[in-house]
mmCIF file of C-alpha atoms in Angstrom:
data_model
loop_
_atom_site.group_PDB
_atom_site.id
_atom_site.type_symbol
_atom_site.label_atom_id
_atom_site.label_comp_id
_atom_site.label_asym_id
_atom_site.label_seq_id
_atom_site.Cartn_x
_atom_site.Cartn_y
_atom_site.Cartn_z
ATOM 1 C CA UNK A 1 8.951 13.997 29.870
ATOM 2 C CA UNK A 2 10.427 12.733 26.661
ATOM 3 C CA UNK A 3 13.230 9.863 27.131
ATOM 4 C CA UNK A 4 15.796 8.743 24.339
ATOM 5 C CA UNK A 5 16.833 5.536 23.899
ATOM 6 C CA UNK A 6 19.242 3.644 22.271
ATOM 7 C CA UNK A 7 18.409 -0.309 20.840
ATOM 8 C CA UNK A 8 21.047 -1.585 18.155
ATOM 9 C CA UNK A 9 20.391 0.621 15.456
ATOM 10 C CA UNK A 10 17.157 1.638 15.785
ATOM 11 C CA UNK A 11 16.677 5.290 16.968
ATOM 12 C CA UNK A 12 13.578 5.131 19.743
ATOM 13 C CA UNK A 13 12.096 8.358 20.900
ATOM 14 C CA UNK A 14 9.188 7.898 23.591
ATOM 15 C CA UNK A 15 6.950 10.745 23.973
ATOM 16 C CA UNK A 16 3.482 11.153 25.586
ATOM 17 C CA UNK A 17 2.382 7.422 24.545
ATOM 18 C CA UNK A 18 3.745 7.403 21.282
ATOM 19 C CA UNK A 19 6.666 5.606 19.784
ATOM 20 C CA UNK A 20 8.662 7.286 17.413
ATOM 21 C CA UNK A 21 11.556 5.482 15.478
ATOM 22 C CA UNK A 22 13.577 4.309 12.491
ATOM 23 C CA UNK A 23 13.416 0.655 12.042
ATOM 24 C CA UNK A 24 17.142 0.067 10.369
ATOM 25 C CA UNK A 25 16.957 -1.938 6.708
ATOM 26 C CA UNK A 26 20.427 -1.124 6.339
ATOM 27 C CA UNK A 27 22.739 1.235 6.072
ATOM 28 C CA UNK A 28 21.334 3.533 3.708
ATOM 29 C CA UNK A 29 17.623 2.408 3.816
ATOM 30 C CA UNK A 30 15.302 3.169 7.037
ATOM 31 C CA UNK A 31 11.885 4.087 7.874
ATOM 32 C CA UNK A 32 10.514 6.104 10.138
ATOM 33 C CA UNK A 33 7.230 5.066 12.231
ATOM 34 C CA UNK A 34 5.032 6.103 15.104
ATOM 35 C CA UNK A 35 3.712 3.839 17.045
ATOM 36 C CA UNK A 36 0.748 3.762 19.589
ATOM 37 C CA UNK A 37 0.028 0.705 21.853
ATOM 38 C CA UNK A 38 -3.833 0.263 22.381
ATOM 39 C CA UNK A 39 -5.145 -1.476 25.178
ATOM 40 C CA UNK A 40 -4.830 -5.143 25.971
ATOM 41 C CA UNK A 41 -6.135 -7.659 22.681
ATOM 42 C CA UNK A 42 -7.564 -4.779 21.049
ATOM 43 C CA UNK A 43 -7.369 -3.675 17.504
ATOM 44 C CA UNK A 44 -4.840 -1.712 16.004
ATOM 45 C CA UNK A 45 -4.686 0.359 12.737
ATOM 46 C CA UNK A 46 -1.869 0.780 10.538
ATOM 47 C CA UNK A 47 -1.941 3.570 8.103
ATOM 48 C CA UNK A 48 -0.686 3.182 4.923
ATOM 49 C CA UNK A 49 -0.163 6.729 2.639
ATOM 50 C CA UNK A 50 -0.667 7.847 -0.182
ATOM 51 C CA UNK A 51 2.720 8.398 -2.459
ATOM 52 C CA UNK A 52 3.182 11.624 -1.709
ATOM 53 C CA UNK A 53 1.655 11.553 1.928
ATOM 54 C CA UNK A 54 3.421 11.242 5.796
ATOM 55 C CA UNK A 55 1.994 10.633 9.298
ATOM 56 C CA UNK A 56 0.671 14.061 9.615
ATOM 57 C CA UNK A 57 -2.130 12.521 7.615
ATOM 58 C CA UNK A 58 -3.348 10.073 10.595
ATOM 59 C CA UNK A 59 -1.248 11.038 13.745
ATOM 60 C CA UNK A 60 -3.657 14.411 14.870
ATOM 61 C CA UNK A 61 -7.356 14.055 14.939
ATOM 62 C CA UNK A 62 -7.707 10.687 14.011
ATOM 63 C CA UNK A 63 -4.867 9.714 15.776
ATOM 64 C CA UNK A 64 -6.164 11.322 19.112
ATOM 65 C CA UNK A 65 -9.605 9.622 18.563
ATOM 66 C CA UNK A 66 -8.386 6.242 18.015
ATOM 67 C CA UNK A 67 -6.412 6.582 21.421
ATOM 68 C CA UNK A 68 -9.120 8.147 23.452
ATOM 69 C CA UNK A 69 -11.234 4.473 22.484
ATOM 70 C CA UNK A 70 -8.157 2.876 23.798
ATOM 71 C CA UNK A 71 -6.956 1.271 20.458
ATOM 72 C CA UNK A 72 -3.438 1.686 18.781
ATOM 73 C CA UNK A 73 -2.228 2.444 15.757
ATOM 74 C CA UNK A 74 0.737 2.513 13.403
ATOM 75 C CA UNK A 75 1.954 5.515 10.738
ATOM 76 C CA UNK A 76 4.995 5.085 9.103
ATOM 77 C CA UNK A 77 6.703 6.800 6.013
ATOM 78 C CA UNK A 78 7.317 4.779 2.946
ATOM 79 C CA UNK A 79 11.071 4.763 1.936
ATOM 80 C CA UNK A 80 10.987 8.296 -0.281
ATOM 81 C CA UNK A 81 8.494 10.406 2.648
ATOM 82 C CA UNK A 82 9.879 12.614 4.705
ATOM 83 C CA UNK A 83 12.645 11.438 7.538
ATOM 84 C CA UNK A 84 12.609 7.316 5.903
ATOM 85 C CA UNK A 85 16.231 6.977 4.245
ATOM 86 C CA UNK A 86 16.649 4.813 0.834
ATOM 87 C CA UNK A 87 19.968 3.575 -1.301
ATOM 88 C CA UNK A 88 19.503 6.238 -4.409
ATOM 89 C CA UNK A 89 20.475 3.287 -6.811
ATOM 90 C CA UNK A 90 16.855 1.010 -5.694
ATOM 91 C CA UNK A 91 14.006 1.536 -7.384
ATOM 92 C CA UNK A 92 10.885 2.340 -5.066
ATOM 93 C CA UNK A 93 8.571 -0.142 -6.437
ATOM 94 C CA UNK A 94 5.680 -1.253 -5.162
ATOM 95 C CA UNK A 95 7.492 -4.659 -4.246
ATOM 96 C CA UNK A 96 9.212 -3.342 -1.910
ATOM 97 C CA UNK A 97 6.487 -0.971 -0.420
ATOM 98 C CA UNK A 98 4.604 -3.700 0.276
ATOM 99 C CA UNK A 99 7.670 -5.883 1.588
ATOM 100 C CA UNK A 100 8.880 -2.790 3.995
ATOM 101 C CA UNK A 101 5.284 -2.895 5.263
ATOM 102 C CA UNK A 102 5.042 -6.401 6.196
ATOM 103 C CA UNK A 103 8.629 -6.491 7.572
ATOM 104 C CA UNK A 104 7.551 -2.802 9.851
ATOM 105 C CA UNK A 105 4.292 -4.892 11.089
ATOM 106 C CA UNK A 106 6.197 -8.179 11.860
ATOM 107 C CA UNK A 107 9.087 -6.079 13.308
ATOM 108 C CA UNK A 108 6.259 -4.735 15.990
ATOM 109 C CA UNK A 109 4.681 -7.884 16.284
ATOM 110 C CA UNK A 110 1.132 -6.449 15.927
ATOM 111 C CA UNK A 111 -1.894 -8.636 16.411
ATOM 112 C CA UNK A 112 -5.512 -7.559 15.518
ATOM 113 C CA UNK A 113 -4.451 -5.378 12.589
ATOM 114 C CA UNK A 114 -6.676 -3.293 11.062
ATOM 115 C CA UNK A 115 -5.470 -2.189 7.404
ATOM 116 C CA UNK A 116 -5.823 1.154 6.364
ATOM 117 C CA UNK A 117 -4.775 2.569 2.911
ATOM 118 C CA UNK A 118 -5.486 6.095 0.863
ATOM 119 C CA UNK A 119 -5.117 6.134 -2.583
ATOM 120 C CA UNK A 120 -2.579 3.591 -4.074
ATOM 121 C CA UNK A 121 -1.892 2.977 -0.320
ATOM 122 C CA UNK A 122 -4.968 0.664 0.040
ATOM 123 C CA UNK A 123 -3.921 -1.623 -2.542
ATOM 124 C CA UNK A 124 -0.491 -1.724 -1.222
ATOM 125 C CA UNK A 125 -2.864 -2.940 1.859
ATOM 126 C CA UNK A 126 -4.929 -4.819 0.156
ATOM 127 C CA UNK A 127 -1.703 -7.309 -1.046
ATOM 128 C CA UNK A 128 -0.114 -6.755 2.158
ATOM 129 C CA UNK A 129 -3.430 -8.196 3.529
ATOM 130 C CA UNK A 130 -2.917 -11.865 1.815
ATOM 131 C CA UNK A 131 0.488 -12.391 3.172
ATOM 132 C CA UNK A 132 0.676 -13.991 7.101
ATOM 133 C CA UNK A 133 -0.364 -11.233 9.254
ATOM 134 C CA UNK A 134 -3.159 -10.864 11.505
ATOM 135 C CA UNK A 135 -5.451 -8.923 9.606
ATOM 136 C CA UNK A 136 -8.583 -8.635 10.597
ATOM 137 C CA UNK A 137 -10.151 -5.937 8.384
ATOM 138 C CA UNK A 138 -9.276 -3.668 5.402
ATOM 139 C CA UNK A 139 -10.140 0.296 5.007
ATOM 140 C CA UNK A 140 -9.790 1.067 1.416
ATOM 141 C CA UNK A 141 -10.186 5.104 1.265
ATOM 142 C CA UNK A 142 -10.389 6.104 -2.742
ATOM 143 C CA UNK A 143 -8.613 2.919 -3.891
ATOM 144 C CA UNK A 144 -10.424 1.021 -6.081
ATOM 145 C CA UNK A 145 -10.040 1.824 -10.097
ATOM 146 C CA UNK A 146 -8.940 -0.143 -13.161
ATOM 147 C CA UNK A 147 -6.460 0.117 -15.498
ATOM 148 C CA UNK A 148 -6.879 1.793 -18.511
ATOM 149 C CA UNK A 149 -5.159 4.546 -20.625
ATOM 150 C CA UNK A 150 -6.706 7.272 -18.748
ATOM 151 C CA UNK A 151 -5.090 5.851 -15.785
ATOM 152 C CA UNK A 152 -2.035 5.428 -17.373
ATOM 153 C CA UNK A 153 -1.805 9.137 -18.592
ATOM 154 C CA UNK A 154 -2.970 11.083 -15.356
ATOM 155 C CA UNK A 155 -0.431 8.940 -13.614
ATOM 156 C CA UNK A 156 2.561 10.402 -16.277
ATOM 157 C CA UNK A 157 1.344 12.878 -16.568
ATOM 158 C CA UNK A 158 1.780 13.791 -12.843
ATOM 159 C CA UNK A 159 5.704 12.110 -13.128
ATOM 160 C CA UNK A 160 5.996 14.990 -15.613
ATOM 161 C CA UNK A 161 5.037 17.178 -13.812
ATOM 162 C CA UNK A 162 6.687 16.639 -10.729
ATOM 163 C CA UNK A 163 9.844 16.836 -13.090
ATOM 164 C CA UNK A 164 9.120 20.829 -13.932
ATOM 165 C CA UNK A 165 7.476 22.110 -10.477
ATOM 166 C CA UNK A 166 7.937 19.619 -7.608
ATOM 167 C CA UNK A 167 5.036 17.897 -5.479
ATOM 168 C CA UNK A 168 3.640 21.722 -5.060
ATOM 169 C CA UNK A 169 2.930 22.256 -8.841
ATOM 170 C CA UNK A 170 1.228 18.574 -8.760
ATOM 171 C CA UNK A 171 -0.934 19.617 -5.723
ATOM 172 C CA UNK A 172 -2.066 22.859 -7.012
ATOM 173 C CA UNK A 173 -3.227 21.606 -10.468
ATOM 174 C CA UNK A 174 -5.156 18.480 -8.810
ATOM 175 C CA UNK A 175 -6.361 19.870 -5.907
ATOM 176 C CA UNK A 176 -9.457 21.439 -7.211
ATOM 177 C CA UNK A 177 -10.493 18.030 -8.978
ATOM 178 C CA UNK A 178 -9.771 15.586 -5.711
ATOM 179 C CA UNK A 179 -11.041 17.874 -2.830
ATOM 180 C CA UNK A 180 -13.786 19.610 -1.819
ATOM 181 C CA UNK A 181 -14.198 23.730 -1.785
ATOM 182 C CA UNK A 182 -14.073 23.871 1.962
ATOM 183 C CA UNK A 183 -10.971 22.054 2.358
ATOM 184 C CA UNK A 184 -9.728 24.678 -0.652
ATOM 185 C CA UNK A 185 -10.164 27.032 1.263
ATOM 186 C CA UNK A 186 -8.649 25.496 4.261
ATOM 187 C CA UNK A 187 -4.780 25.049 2.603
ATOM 188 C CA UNK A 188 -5.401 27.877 -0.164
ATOM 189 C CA UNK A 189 -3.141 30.496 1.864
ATOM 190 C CA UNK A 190 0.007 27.930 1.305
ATOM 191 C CA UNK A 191 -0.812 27.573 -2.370
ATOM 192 C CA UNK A 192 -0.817 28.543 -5.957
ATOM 193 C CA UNK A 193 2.351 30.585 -4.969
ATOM 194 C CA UNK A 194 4.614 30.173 -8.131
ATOM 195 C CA UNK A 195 8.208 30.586 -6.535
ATOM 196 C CA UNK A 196 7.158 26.754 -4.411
ATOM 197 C CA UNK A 197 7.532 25.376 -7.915
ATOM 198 C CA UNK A 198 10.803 23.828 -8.380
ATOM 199 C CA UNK A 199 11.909 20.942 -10.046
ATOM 200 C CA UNK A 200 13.159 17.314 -7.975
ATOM 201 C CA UNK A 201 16.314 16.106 -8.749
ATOM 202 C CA UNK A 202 16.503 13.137 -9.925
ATOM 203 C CA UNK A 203 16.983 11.022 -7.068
ATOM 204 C CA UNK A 204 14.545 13.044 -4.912
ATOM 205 C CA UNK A 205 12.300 10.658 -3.249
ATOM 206 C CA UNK A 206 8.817 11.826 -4.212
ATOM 207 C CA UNK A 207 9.894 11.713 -7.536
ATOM 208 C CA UNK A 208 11.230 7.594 -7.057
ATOM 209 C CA UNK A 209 7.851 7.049 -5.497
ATOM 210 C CA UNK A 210 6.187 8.331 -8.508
ATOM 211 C CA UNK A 211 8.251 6.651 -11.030
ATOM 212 C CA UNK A 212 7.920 3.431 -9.059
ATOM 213 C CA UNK A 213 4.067 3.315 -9.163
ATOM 214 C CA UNK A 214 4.260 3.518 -12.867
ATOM 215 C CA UNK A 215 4.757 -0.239 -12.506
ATOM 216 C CA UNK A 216 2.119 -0.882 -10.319
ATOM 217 C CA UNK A 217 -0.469 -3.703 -11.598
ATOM 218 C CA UNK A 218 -4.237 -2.160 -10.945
ATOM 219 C CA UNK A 219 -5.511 -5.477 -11.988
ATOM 220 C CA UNK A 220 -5.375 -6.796 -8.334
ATOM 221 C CA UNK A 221 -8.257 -9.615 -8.148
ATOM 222 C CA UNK A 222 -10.010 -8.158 -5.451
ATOM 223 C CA UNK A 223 -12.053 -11.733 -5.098
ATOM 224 C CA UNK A 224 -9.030 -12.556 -3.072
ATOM 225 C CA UNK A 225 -10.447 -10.384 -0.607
ATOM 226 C CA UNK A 226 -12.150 -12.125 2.401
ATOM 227 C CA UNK A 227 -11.768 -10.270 5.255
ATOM 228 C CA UNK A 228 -14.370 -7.308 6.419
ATOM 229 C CA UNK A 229 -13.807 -4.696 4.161
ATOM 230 C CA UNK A 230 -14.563 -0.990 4.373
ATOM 231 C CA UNK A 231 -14.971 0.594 1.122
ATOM 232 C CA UNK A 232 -14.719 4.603 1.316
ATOM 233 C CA UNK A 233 -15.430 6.675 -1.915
ATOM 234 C CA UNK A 234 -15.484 10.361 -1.675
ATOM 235 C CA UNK A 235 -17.923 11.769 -4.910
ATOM 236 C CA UNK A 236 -16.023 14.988 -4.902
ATOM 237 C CA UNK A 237 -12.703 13.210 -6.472
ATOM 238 C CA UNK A 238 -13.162 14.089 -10.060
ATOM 239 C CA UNK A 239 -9.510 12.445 -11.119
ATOM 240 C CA UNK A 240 -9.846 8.610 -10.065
ATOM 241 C CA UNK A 241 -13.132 7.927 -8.892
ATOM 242 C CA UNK A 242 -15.230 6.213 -11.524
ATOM 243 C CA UNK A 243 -18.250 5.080 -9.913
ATOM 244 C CA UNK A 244 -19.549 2.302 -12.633
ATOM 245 C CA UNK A 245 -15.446 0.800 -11.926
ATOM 246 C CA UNK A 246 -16.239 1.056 -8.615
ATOM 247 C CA UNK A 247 -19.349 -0.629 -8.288
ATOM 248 C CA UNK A 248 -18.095 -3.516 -10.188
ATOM 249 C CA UNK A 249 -14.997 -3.746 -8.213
ATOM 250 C CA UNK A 250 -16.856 -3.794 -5.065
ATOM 251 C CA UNK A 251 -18.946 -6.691 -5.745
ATOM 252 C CA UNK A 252 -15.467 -8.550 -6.232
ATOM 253 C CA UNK A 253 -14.721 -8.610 -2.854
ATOM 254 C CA UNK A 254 -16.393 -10.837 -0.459
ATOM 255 C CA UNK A 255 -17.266 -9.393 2.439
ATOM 256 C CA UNK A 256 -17.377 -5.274 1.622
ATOM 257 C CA UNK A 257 -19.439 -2.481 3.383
ATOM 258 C CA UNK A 258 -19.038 0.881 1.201
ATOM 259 C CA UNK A 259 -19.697 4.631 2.551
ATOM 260 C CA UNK A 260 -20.035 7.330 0.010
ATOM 261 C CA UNK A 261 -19.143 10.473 1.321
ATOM 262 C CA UNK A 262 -20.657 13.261 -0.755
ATOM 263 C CA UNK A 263 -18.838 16.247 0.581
ATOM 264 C CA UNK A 264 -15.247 14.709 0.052
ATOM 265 C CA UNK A 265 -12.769 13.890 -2.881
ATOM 266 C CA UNK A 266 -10.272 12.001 -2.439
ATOM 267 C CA UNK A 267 -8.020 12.726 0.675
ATOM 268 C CA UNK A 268 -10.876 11.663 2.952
ATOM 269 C CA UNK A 269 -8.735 11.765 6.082
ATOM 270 C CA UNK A 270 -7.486 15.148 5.693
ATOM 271 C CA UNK A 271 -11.105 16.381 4.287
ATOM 272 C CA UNK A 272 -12.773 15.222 7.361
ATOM 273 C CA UNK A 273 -10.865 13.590 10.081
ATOM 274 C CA UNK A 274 -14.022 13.386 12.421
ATOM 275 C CA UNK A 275 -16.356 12.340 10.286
ATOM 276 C CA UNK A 276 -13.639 9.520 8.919
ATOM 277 C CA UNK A 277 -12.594 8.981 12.693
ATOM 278 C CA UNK A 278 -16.111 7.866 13.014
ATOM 279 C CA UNK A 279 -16.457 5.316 10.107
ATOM 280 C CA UNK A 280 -13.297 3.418 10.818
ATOM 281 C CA UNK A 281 -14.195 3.378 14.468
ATOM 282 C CA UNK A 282 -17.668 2.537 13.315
ATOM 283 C CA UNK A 283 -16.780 -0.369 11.332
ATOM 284 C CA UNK A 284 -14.238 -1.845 14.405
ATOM 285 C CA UNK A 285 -16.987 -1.848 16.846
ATOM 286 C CA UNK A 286 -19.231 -4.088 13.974
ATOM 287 C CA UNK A 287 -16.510 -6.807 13.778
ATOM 288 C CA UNK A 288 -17.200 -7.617 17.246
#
């Protein structure tokens, strides 16, 4: 049975274990979260997406996993994703990606945290990880890279894009250089069909969120780093990953394990939610 609920002006849904709300930053600025209690002083993971991800990323398989070893978890949509509400005059930095994050976690009051981030969400992790929360580990899932001018222009370069055709035109033209042929396959029949490509208006959130990260500083001293770290790299993700950057990066931070996944590019999670599922459970399990 699914109850509603009513708390000052957060919307609270409670269905089959899970908590799904809004958590109210003001009037015109919200965002939505799920929310899965684990069992008594046990860990829980909060996912942090991508920029043009949601919490159908992490709330199926992975999700399901996570719960059947009795921990919880957290997935929540960045102001800009899908059913989270923002003031069209704010910029969506990475400021205040990180600041909505820490505010969601110390709205929760969640203990034991377990960081997770894809993409440019594990560095928004990574900072989120120095500020006073209980972390107690860090899952960085196709993070680390450095700036430089190649950066620079694959990141316009998909702003540009996004301008002409809309996230659909982005996914189709990097898909087949960040993912692997089987996953291809697996989303090809909602592809490469030319009437999804439509421009964002200006405002559109995706398009903020993209904009936004142009600002973002890469050069992030990982050294500051000192909590178990898991360091995921799929070798299939021909855009970012940079294995000599990666390697140096790695030896930054001071307490890292790394996995190198072979058959995976970059949207690990998505790829292979089992074979993920068992890593981060994996690495849990060690820190006891």
């Amino acid at each position: 049975m699914t109850t509603l609920l009513l708390k000052k002006k957060t919307f609270l849904l409670q269905k089959k274990g899970t908590l799904v709300s809004k958590l109210t930053i003001n009037q015109n600025n919200s965002l939505y979260y799920e929310h899965v209690e684990g069992k008594l002083n046990t860990y829980t993971y909060v996912f942090v997406n991508a920029l043009t991800g949601n919490t159908s990323a992490w709330n199926g398989v992975i999700g399901k996993r996570l719960k059947d070893e009795g921990y919880g978890y957290l997935t929540y949509n960045f102001r800009g994703q899908i059913n989270s509400s923002f003031d069209e005059n704010i910029n969506l930095t990475s400021e205040l990606i990180v600041s909505d994050l820490l505010q969601l976690i110390n709205h929760l009051n969640l203990k034991n945290i377990i960081l997770c981030g894809l993409s440019i969400g594990g560095l928004y992790a990574a900072i989120a990880s120095l500020e006073k929360i209980d972390v107690k580990g860090l899952v960085l899932i196709n993070t680390l890279r450095k700036t430089s001018s190649r950066l620079d222009w694959i990141n316009r370069a998909m702003v540009n894009a996004a301008k002409l055709g809309g996230s659909a035109l982005i996914m189709d033209m990097g898909m087949p250089v960040i993912a692997s042929s089987k996953f291809l396959n697996k989303v090809k029949s909602n592809a490469l069909i030319f009437e999804n490509y439509k421009p964002l208006e200006e405002n559109d959130g995706t398009l903020k969120l993209m904009e936004g990260s142009l600002s973002t500083n890469w050069s992030f001293d990982w050294s500051k780093i000192n909590i178990p770290t898991l360091v995921m790299t799929g070798h299939l993700d021909k855009m970012f990953r940079i294995p000599e950057d990666i390697q140096e990066l790695v030896k930054k931070i001071k307490n890292a394990i790394t996995i190198e996944l072979p058959n995976c590019g970059h949207l690990i999670p998505l790829e292979e939610p089992e074979e993920f599922s068992d890593h981060i459970i994996k690495f849990v399990k060690n820190l006891n």
